[in-house]
PDB file of C-alpha atoms in Angstrom:
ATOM      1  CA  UNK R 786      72.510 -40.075  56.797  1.00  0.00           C
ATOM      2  CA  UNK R 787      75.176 -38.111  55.864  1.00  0.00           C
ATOM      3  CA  UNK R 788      74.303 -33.984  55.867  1.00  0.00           C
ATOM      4  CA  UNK R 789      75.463 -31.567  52.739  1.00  0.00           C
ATOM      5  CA  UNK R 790      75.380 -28.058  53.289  1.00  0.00           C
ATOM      6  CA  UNK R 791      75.167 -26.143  49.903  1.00  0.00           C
ATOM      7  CA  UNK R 792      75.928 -22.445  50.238  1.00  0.00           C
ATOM      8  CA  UNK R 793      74.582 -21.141  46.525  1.00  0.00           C
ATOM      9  CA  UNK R 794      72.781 -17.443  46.095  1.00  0.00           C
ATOM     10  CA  UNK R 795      70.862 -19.092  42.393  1.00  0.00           C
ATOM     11  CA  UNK R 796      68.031 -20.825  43.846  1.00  0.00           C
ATOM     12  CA  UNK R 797      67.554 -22.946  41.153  1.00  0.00           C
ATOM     13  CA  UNK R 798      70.769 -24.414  40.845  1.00  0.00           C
ATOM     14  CA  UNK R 799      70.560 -25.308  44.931  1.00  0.00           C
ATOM     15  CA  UNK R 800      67.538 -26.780  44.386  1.00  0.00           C
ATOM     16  CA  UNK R 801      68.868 -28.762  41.834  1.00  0.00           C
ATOM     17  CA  UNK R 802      71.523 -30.002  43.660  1.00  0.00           C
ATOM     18  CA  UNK R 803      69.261 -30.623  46.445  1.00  0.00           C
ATOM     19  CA  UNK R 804      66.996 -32.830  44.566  1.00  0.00           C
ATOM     20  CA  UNK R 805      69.805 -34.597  43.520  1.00  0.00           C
ATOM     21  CA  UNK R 806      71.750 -35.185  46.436  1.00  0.00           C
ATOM     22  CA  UNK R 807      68.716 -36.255  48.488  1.00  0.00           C
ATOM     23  CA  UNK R 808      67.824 -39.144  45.997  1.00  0.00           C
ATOM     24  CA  UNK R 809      71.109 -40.140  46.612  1.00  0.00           C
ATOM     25  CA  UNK R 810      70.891 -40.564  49.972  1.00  0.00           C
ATOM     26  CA  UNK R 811      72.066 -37.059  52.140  1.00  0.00           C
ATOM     27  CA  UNK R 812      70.288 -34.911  53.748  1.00  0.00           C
ATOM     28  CA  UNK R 813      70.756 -31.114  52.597  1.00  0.00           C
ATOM     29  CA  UNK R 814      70.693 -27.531  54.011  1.00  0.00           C
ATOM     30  CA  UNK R 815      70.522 -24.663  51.994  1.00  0.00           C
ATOM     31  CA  UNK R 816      71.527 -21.495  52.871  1.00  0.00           C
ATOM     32  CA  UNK R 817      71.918 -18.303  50.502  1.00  0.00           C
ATOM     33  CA  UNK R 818      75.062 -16.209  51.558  1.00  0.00           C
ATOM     34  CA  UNK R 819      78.306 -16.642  52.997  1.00  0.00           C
ATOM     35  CA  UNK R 820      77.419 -15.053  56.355  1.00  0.00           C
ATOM     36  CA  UNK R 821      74.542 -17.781  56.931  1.00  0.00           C
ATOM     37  CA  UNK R 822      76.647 -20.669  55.690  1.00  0.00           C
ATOM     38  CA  UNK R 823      79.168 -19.975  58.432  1.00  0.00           C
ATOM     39  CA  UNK R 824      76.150 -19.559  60.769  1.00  0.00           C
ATOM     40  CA  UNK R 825      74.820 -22.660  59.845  1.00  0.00           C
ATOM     41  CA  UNK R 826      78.480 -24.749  60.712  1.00  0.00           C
ATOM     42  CA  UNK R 827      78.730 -23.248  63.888  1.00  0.00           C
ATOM     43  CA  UNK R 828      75.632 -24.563  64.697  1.00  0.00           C
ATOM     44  CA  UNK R 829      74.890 -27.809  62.788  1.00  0.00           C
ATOM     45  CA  UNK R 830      77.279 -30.091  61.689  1.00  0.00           C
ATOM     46  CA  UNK R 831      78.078 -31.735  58.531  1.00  0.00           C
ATOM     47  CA  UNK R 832      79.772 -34.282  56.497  1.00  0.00           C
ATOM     48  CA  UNK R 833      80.330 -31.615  53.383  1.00  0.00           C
ATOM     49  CA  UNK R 834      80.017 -27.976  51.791  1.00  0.00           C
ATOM     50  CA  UNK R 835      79.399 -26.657  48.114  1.00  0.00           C
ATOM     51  CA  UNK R 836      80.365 -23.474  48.123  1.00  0.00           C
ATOM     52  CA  UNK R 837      79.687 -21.355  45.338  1.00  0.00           C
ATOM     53  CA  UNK R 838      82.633 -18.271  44.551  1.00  0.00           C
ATOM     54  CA  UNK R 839      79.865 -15.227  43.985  1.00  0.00           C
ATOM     55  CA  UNK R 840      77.986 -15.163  46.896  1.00  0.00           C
ATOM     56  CA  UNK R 841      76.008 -11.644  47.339  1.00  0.00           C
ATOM     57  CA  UNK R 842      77.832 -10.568  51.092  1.00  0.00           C
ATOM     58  CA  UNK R 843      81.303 -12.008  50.503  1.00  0.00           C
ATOM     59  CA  UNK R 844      83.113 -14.366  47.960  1.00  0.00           C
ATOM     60  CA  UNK R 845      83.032 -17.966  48.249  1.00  0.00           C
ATOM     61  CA  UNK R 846      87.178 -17.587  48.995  1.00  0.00           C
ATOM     62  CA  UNK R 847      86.349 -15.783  52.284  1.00  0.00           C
ATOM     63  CA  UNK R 848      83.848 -18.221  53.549  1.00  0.00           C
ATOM     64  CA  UNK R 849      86.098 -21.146  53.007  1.00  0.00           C
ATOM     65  CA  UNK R 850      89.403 -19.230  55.010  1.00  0.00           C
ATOM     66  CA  UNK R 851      86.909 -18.933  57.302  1.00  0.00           C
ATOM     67  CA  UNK R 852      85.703 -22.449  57.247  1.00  0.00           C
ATOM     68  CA  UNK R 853      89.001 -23.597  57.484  1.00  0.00           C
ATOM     69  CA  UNK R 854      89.521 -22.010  60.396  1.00  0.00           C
ATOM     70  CA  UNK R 855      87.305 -24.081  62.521  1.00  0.00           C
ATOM     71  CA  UNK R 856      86.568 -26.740  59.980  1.00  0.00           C
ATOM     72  CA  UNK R 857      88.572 -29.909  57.943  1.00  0.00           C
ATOM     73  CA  UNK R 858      85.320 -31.171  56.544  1.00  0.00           C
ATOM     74  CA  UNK R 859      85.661 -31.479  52.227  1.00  0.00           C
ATOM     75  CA  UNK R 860      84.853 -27.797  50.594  1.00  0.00           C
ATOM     76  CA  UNK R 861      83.602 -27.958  46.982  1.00  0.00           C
ATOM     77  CA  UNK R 862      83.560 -24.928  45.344  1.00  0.00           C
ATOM     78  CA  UNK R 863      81.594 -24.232  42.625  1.00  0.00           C
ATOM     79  CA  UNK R 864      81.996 -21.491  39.961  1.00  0.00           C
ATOM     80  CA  UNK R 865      80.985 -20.110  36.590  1.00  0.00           C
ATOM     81  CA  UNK R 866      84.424 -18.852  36.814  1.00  0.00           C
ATOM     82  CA  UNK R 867      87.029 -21.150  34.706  1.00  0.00           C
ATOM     83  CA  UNK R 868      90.086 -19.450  34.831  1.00  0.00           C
ATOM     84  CA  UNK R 869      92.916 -21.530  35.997  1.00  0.00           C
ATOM     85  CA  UNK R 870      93.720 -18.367  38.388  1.00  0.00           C
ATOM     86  CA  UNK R 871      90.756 -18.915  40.551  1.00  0.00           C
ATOM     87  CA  UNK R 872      91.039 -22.564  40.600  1.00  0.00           C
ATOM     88  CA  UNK R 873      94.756 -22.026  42.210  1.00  0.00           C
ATOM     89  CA  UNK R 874      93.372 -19.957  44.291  1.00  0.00           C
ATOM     90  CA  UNK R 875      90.587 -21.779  45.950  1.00  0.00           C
ATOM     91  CA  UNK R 876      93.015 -24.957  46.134  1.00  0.00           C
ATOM     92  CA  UNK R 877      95.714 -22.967  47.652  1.00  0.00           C
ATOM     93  CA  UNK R 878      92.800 -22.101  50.105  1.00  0.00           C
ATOM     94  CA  UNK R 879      91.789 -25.623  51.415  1.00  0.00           C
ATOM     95  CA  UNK R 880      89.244 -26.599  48.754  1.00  0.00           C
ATOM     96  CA  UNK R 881      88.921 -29.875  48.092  1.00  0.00           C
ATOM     97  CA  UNK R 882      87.756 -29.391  44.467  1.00  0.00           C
ATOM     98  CA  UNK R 883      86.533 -26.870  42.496  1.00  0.00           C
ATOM     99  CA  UNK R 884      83.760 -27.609  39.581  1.00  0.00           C
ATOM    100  CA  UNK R 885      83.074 -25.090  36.919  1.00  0.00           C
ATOM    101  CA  UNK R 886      79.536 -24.451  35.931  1.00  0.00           C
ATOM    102  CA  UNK R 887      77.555 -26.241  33.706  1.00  0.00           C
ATOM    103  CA  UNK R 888      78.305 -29.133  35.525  1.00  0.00           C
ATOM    104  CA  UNK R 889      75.920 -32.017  35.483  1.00  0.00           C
ATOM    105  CA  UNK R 890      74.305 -33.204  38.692  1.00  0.00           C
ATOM    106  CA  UNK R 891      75.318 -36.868  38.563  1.00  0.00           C
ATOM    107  CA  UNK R 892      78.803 -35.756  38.784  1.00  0.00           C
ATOM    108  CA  UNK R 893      78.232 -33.472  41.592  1.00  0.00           C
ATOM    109  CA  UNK R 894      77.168 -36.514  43.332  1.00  0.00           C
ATOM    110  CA  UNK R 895      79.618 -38.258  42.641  1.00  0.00           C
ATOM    111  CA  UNK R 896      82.301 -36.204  43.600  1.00  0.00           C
ATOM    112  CA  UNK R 897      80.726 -35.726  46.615  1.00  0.00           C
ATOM    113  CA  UNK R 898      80.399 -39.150  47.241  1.00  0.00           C
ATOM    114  CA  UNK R 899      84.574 -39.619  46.462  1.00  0.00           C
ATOM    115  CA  UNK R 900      85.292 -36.861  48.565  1.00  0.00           C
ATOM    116  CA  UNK R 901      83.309 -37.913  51.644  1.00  0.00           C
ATOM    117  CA  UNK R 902      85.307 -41.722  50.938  1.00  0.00           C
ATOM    118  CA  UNK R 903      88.729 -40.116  50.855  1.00  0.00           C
ATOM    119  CA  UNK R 904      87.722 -38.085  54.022  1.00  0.00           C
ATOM    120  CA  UNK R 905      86.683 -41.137  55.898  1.00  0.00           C
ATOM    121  CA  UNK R 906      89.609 -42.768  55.479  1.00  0.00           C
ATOM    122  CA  UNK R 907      92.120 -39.957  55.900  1.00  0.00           C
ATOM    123  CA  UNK R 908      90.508 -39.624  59.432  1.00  0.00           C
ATOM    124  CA  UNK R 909      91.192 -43.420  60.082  1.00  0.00           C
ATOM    125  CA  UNK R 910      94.313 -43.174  58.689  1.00  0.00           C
ATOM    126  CA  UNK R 911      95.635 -39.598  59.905  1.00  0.00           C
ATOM    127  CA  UNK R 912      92.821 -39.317  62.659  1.00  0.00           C
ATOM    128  CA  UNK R 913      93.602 -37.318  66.483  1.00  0.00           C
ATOM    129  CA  UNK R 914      92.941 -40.603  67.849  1.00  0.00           C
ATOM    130  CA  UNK R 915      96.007 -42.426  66.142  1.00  0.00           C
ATOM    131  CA  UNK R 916      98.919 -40.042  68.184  1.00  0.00           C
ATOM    132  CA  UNK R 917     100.593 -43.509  68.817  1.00  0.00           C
ATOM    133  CA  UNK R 918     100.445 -45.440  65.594  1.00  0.00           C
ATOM    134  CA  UNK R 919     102.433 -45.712  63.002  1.00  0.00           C
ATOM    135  CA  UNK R 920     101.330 -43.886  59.580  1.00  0.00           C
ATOM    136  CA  UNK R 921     101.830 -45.296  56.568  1.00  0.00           C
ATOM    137  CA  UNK R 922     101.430 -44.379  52.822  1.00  0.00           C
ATOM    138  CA  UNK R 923     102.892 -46.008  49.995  1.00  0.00           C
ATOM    139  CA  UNK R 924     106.463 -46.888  50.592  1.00  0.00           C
ATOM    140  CA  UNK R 925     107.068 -44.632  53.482  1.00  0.00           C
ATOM    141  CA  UNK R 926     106.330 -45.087  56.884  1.00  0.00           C
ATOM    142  CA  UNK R 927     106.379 -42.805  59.658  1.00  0.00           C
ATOM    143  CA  UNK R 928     106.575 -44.298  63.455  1.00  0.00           C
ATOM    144  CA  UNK R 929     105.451 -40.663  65.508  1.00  0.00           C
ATOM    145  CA  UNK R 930     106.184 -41.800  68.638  1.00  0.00           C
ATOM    146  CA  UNK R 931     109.784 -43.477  67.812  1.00  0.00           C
ATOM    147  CA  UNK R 932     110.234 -40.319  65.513  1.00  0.00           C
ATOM    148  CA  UNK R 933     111.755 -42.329  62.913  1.00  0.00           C
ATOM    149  CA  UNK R 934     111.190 -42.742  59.112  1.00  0.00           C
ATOM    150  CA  UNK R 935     111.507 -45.661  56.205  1.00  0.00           C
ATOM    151  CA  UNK R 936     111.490 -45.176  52.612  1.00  0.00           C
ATOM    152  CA  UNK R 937     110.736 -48.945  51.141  1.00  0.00           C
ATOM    153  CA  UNK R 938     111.661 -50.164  54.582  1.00  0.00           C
ATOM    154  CA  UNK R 939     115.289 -48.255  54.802  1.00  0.00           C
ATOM    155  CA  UNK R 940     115.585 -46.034  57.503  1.00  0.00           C
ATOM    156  CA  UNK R 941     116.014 -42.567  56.661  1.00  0.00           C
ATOM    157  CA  UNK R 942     117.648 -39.937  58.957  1.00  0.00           C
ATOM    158  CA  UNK R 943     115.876 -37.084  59.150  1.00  0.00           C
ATOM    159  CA  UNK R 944     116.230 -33.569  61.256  1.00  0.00           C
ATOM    160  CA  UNK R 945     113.782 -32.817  64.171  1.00  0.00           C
ATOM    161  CA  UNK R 946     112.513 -29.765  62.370  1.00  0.00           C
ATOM    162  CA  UNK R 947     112.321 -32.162  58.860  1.00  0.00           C
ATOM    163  CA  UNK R 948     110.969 -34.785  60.948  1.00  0.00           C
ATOM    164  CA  UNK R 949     108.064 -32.073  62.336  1.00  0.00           C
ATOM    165  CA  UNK R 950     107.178 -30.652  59.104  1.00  0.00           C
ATOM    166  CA  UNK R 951     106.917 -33.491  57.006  1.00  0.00           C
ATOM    167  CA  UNK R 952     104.521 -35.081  59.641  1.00  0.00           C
ATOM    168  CA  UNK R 953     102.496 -32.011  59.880  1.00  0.00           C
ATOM    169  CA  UNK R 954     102.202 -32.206  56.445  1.00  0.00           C
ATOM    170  CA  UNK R 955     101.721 -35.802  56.268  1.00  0.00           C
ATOM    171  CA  UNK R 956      98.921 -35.380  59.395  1.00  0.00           C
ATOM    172  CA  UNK R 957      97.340 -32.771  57.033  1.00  0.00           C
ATOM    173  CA  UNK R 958      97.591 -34.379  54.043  1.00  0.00           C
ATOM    174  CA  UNK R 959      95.864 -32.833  51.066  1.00  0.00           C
ATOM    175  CA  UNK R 960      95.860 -29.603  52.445  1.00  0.00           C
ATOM    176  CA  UNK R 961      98.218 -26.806  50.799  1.00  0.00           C
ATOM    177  CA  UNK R 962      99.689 -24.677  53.287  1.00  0.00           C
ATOM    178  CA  UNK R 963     102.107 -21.477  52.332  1.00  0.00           C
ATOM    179  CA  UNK R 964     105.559 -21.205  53.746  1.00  0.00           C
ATOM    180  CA  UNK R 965     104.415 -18.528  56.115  1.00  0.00           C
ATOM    181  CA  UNK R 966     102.047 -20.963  57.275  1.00  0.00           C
ATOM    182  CA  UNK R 967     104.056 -23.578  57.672  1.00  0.00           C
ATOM    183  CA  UNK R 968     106.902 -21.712  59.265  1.00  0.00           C
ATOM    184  CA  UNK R 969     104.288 -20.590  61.723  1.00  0.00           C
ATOM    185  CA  UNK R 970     102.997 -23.712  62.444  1.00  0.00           C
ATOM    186  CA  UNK R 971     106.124 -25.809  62.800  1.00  0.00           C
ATOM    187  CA  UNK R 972     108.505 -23.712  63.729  1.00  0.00           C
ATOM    188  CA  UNK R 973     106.113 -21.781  66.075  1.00  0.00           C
ATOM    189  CA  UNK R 974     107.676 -18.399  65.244  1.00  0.00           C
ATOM    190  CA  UNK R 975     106.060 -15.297  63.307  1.00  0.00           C
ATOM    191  CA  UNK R 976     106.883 -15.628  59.374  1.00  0.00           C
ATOM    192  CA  UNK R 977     108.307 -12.303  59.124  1.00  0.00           C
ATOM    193  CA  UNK R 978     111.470 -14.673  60.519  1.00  0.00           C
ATOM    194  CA  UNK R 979     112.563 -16.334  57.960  1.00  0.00           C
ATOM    195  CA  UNK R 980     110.033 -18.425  55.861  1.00  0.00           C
ATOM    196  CA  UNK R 981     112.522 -19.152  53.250  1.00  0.00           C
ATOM    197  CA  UNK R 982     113.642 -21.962  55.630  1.00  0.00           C
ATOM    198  CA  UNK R 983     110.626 -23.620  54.866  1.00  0.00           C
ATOM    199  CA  UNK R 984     111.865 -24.252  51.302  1.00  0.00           C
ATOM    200  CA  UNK R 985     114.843 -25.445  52.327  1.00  0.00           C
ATOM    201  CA  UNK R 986     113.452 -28.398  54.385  1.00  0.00           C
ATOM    202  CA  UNK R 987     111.012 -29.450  52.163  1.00  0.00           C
ATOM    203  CA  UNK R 988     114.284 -29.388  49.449  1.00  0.00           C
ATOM    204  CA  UNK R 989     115.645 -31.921  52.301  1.00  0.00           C
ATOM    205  CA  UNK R 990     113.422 -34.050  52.901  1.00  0.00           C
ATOM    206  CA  UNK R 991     112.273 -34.652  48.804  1.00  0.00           C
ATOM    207  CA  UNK R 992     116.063 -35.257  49.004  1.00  0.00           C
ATOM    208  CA  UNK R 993     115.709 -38.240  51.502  1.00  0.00           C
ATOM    209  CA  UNK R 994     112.067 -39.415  50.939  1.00  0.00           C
ATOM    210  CA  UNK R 995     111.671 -39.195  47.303  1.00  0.00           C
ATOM    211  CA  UNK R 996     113.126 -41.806  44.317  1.00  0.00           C
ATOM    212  CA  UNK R 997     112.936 -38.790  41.963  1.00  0.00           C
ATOM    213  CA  UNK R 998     113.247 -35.408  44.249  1.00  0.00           C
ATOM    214  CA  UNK R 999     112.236 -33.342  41.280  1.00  0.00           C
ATOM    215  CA  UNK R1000     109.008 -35.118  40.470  1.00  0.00           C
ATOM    216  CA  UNK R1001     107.669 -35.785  44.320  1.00  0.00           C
ATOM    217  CA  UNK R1002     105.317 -38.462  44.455  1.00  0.00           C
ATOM    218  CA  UNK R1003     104.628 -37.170  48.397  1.00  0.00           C
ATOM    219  CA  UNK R1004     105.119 -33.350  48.825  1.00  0.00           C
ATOM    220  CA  UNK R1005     104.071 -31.618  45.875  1.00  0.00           C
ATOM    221  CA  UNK R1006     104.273 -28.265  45.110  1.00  0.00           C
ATOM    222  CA  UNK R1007     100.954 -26.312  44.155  1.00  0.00           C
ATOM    223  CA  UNK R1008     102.629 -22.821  42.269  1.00  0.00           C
ATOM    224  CA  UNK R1009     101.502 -19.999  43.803  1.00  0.00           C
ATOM    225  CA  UNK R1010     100.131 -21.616  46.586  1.00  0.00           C
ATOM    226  CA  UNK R1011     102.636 -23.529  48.905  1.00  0.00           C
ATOM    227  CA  UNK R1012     103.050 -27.407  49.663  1.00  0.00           C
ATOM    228  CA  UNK R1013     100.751 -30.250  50.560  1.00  0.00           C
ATOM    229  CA  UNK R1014     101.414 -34.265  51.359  1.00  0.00           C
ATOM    230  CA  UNK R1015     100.078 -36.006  48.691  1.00  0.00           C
ATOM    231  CA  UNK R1016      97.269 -39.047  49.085  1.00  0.00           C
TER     232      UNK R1016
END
């Protein structure tokens, strides 16, 4: 049985989605602020969060950077807020989806029930314990240990540092990163360097993976945000 923890101040709206969620199946924590959600992860574990934004000791964005800093589980967040500002921002963030309230409880379900599919088999797919394989998605493969690449089975030549950030990317798929971040991460240098060069790699490799470089069907571009590997 899967285990849902829902991080919501309203009591009657997590007791909602309780109800609902545990007829379908999941077991379900509640907590009431940010500060015991993040308690509650460090000590428990679970398959998925719904997070709402206005939480009464911190927002709903600072939970999840601090989720995602010891966490990849799927974040939902939840909001009254429907500005397109706060959606970018939570997505830019690591969410996994953001719902606006009123939102009916069958579809809460069953987003969580897509987003706990597409994490299962991202971990299969993208998972620690697949160093060695090959990954593969849609017409390009990547062999990690051979360090090579095909588009539509045609080798493409790629860069060590192009190779490295398009499989971080593609190991994190879904995920929106900044340039900072990435520069950090790949190049393992502090992003007051240079982070620009992140923009010019990812203009690179759309350049050698991609049938149409300016409409990316694998590294999109979220605007404001940064990049992430599209599944």
């Amino acid at each position: 049985m899967k285990k849902i923890l829902i991080i919501e101040d309203d009591h009657s709206i997590a007791n909602l989605q309780r109800d609902y969620l545990e007829l379908s199946g999941y077991s379900v924590k509640m907590v009431d602020s940010g500060s015991a959600g993040l308690k509650a992860l460090k000590e428990e574990a679970f398959a998925l969060v719904i997070l709402d934004i206005m939480l009464p000791d911190m927002d709903g964005f600072e939970v999840l950077r601090k989720v995602r800093e010891q966490d990849d589980i799927p974040v939902l967040l939840v909001s009254a807020r429907a500005e397109e500002i706060y959606k970018i921002n939570g997505l830019g963030l690591g969410a996994d989806d953001y719902i606006t309230k009123p939102f009916s409880s069958g579809e809460l379900v069953a987003r969580v029930g897509a987003h706990l599919k597409k994490f299962e088999r991202m971990k299969e797919r993208f998972g620690k314990g697949n160093e060695g394989s090959t990954i593969q998605v849609r017409g390009l493969e990547i062999q990690k240990d051979a360090r090579r690449a095909f588009v539509n089975g045609t080798e493409v030549v790629l860069a060590q540092k192009e190779f490295d950030l398009l499989l971080f990317l593609l190991q994190n798929a879904n995920r929106v990163f900044g340039k900072e971040e990435l520069f950090e991460r790949v190049w393992g240098m502090d992003a007051m360097s240079d982070a620009s060069t992140v923009t010019v790699h990812i203009a690179r490799i759309r350049e050698k993976i991609e049938e149409t470089p300016s409409k990316p069907q694998y590294i999109g571009t979220v605007w404001g945000s940064g990049y992430r590997f599209i599944v």
